[in-house]
Tab-separated table of C-alpha atoms in Angstrom:
chain	number	residue	atom	x	y	z
T	1	GLN	CA	0.000	0.000	0.000
T	2	VAL	CA	1.161	3.486	-0.833
T	3	GLN	CA	-0.342	6.462	0.915
T	4	LEU	CA	-0.373	9.816	-0.841
T	5	VAL	CA	-0.818	13.119	0.931
T	6	GLU	CA	-1.322	16.274	-1.107
T	7	SER	CA	-0.729	19.837	-0.006
T	8	GLY	CA	-0.461	23.286	-1.508
T	9	GLY	CA	-3.868	24.012	-2.927
T	10	GLY	CA	-5.644	27.304	-2.407
T	11	SER	CA	-7.152	30.331	-4.055
T	12	VAL	CA	-5.335	32.617	-6.441
T	13	GLN	CA	-6.170	35.249	-9.025
T	14	ALA	CA	-5.825	34.516	-12.705
T	15	GLY	CA	-2.219	34.840	-13.803
T	16	GLY	CA	-0.928	33.731	-10.428
T	17	SER	CA	0.982	30.648	-9.368
T	18	LEU	CA	0.561	27.740	-6.992
T	19	ARG	CA	2.698	24.736	-6.174
T	20	LEU	CA	1.182	21.397	-5.242
T	21	SER	CA	3.068	18.668	-3.439
T	22	CYS	CA	2.333	14.997	-2.901
T	23	ALA	CA	4.257	12.921	-0.391
T	24	ALA	CA	4.300	9.185	-1.057
T	25	SER	CA	4.798	6.667	1.740
T	26	GLY	CA	6.677	4.182	-0.416
T	27	TYR	CA	8.111	3.242	-3.759
T	28	THR	CA	6.258	4.234	-6.915
T	29	TYR	CA	6.978	3.533	-10.572
T	30	CYS	CA	4.842	6.325	-11.951
T	31	MET	CA	2.949	9.224	-10.474
T	32	GLY	CA	0.663	11.888	-11.779
T	33	TRP	CA	-1.663	14.767	-11.143
T	34	PHE	CA	-5.282	14.620	-12.165
T	35	ARG	CA	-8.065	17.122	-11.705
T	36	GLN	CA	-11.815	17.163	-11.610
T	37	ALA	CA	-13.861	20.300	-11.966
T	38	SER	CA	-17.391	20.485	-10.653
T	39	GLY	CA	-19.705	18.624	-12.994
T	40	GLU	CA	-16.860	17.430	-15.166
T	41	GLU	CA	-15.027	14.163	-15.602
T	42	ARG	CA	-11.615	13.667	-14.103
T	43	GLU	CA	-8.762	14.437	-16.484
T	44	LYS	CA	-5.048	13.929	-16.532
T	45	VAL	CA	-2.961	17.015	-15.878
T	46	ALA	CA	0.557	15.595	-15.972
T	47	THR	CA	2.285	12.290	-15.340
T	48	LEU	CA	5.834	11.201	-14.671
T	49	TYR	CA	7.914	8.046	-14.413
T	50	THR	CA	9.884	8.264	-11.173
T	51	GLY	CA	12.876	6.398	-12.580
T	52	SER	CA	13.454	8.091	-15.919
T	53	LEU	CA	11.627	11.294	-14.919
T	54	SER	CA	10.003	11.324	-18.330
T	55	THR	CA	6.857	13.423	-18.329
T	56	ASP	CA	3.603	13.846	-20.185
T	57	TYR	CA	1.243	16.805	-20.056
T	58	ASN	CA	-2.319	17.600	-20.960
T	59	ASP	CA	-2.170	20.023	-23.876
T	60	SER	CA	-4.132	22.581	-21.883
T	61	VAL	CA	-1.334	22.988	-19.336
T	62	LYS	CA	1.764	22.657	-21.515
T	63	GLY	CA	4.098	25.572	-21.027
T	64	ARG	CA	2.358	26.637	-17.814
T	65	PHE	CA	2.631	23.639	-15.486
T	66	THR	CA	5.726	21.634	-14.559
T	67	ILE	CA	5.655	18.226	-12.896
T	68	SER	CA	8.694	17.046	-10.981
T	69	HIS	CA	9.758	14.377	-8.535
T	70	ASP	CA	12.241	14.383	-5.676
T	71	ASN	CA	13.351	10.779	-5.326
T	72	ALA	CA	15.084	11.366	-2.003
T	73	LYS	CA	11.889	12.696	-0.462
T	74	SER	CA	9.454	10.563	-2.507
T	75	THR	CA	7.591	13.748	-3.250
T	76	LEU	CA	5.818	14.710	-6.428
T	77	SER	CA	5.296	18.383	-7.206
T	78	LEU	CA	3.280	20.416	-9.671
T	79	GLN	CA	4.330	23.987	-10.291
T	80	MET	CA	1.409	25.847	-11.789
T	81	ASN	CA	2.043	29.223	-13.392
T	82	SER	CA	-0.152	31.576	-15.416
T	83	LEU	CA	-3.223	30.032	-13.835
T	84	LYS	CA	-6.562	30.467	-15.553
T	85	ALA	CA	-10.093	30.288	-14.242
T	86	GLU	CA	-10.538	27.034	-16.144
T	87	ASP	CA	-7.801	25.456	-14.013
T	88	THR	CA	-10.192	25.574	-11.057
T	89	ALA	CA	-10.706	22.005	-9.863
T	90	MET	CA	-9.939	19.455	-7.201
T	91	TYR	CA	-6.448	18.181	-7.898
T	92	PHE	CA	-5.528	14.596	-7.069
T	93	CYS	CA	-2.176	12.907	-6.808
T	94	ALA	CA	-2.022	9.332	-8.063
T	95	ALA	CA	0.578	6.599	-8.259
T	96	SER	CA	1.222	3.048	-9.341
T	97	VAL	CA	4.007	0.651	-8.476
T	98	GLY	CA	3.780	-1.708	-11.427
T	99	VAL	CA	5.232	-1.318	-14.901
T	100	THR	CA	2.115	-2.702	-16.608
T	101	GLN	CA	-0.216	-0.411	-14.732
T	102	CYS	CA	1.889	2.604	-15.550
T	103	LEU	CA	2.190	1.727	-19.226
T	104	HIS	CA	-1.600	1.472	-19.416
T	105	GLY	CA	-2.200	4.621	-17.408
T	106	ARG	CA	-3.809	2.781	-14.526
T	107	TYR	CA	-3.233	4.309	-11.133
T	108	ASN	CA	-3.821	2.191	-8.061
T	109	TYR	CA	-3.270	4.756	-5.348
T	110	TRP	CA	-4.930	8.111	-4.944
T	111	GLY	CA	-4.677	11.006	-2.563
T	112	GLN	CA	-7.693	12.748	-1.111
T	113	GLY	CA	-7.281	15.820	-3.262
T	114	THR	CA	-6.559	19.476	-2.809
T	115	GLN	CA	-8.730	22.293	-4.105
T	116	VAL	CA	-7.373	24.885	-6.513
T	117	THR	CA	-9.560	27.904	-7.181
T	118	VAL	CA	-8.577	30.553	-9.723
T	119	SER	CA	-10.609	33.735	-9.834
T	120	SER	CA	-10.747	35.872	-12.944
């Protein structure tokens, strides 16, 4: 079992920045950030392989958000710049420990989420 604890959400005006963090209790092979706005389906924001540190981003956040991982601290981060009102959502950290799950984008472990609200 891997426990994930997110922090860093909050409220900010459009154009501002926030940094989310996710502390993992154990080894992970891949991790990612997902978000779900009210009345919408959950969508991928950015994912990362903890070994190679290769990343993948939703087109809507490319150039504005940066995902990173500190292996020593087992902590995933999401630096969010130039925030827009449409970035408002509950943000979830997710992880998997298996190669197959990661290759298929299946995440077994989820945090409880942290709210990000961007006012225009």
